[in-house]
Amino acid sequence: MEKIEVGEIFTISDENDQEEEVEVLATVDIDGIEYIAVCFVEDVQEDSEEDIDIFFLKVDEDGDLSALESDEEFDKVSAAFEEVFEEEDLED
């Protein structure tokens, strides 16, 4: 799989095999592991930025996506994306 790009839209399945379209908001590399921040496309179309739920996924070597495995990993990834989003706000 090619590198995932910001703005890319793809379909994921939840634990109930319900498919949802998500849009990539940002990517970050932490310790050689790529993570992406995504939100549901439906949320972007319906809500303002403050109402959008953002969640993080890990990208493995094959380009497959998986959930974060621990609270520590979530905290590390969340802090990294917070910096990314703050930098973007400063640029706007």
Coordinates of C-alpha atoms in Angstrom, one line a residue:
M1 CA 0.0 0.0 0.0
E2 CA 1.2 3.5 -0.8
K3 CA 1.9 6.1 1.8
I4 CA -1.4 7.5 3.3
E5 CA -1.9 11.2 2.5
V6 CA -3.8 13.9 4.3
G7 CA -7.2 14.4 2.7
E8 CA -7.4 10.8 1.6
I9 CA -10.8 9.1 2.1
F10 CA -11.2 5.4 2.7
T11 CA -13.6 2.9 4.2
I12 CA -13.0 1.1 7.5
S13 CA -15.1 -1.5 9.3
D14 CA -15.9 -1.3 13.0
E15 CA -16.2 -4.2 15.4
N16 CA -19.8 -4.8 14.1
D17 CA -18.6 -4.9 10.5
Q18 CA -20.4 -1.7 9.8
E19 CA -18.5 0.3 7.1
E20 CA -17.7 4.0 7.6
E21 CA -15.9 6.4 5.4
V22 CA -13.1 8.3 7.1
E23 CA -10.9 11.2 6.0
V24 CA -7.2 11.5 7.0
L25 CA -6.6 14.8 8.8
A26 CA -2.9 14.4 9.6
T27 CA -0.1 11.9 9.7
V28 CA 2.8 11.7 12.1
D29 CA 5.8 9.3 12.5
I30 CA 6.7 8.4 16.1
D31 CA 9.7 6.2 16.6
G32 CA 9.5 4.8 13.1
I33 CA 5.8 4.0 13.3
E34 CA 3.3 5.9 11.2
Y35 CA 0.1 7.0 12.8
I36 CA -2.9 8.8 11.2
A37 CA -5.6 11.0 12.7
V38 CA -8.9 10.4 11.0
C39 CA -12.6 11.5 11.4
F40 CA -15.8 10.3 9.9
V41 CA -16.6 11.9 6.5
E42 CA -20.2 12.2 7.6
D43 CA -19.1 14.3 10.6
V44 CA -17.2 16.7 8.4
Q45 CA -20.2 17.2 6.2
E46 CA -22.6 17.8 9.0
D47 CA -20.8 19.5 11.9
S48 CA -18.5 22.3 12.7
E49 CA -14.8 21.6 13.5
E50 CA -15.5 21.7 17.2
D51 CA -18.0 18.8 16.9
I52 CA -15.8 16.4 14.9
D53 CA -14.6 13.3 16.7
I54 CA -11.0 12.5 15.8
F55 CA -9.4 9.2 16.4
F56 CA -6.0 7.7 15.8
L57 CA -4.9 4.6 13.9
K58 CA -1.5 2.9 13.5
V59 CA -0.2 2.0 10.1
D60 CA 1.9 -1.2 9.9
E61 CA 4.6 -2.0 7.4
D62 CA 2.0 -3.4 4.9
G63 CA -0.2 -0.3 5.1
D64 CA -2.8 -2.1 7.2
L65 CA -4.5 -0.1 9.9
S66 CA -5.0 -1.0 13.6
A67 CA -6.2 0.5 16.8
L68 CA -3.8 1.8 19.4
E69 CA -2.9 -0.9 21.9
S70 CA -2.5 0.9 25.2
D71 CA -3.3 4.1 27.1
E72 CA 0.4 5.0 27.0
E73 CA 0.5 4.7 23.2
F74 CA -2.7 6.8 23.0
D75 CA -1.2 9.5 25.2
K76 CA 2.0 9.6 23.2
V77 CA 0.2 9.7 19.8
S78 CA -2.4 12.2 21.1
A79 CA 0.3 14.6 22.3
A80 CA 2.2 14.4 18.9
F81 CA -1.0 15.1 17.0
E82 CA -1.9 18.0 19.3
E83 CA 1.4 19.6 18.3
V84 CA 0.7 19.1 14.6
F85 CA -2.8 20.6 14.9
E86 CA -1.5 23.6 16.9
E87 CA 1.2 24.2 14.2
E88 CA -1.5 24.1 11.5
D89 CA -3.6 26.6 13.5
L90 CA -0.7 29.0 13.7
E91 CA -0.2 28.8 10.0
D92 CA -3.8 29.7 9.2

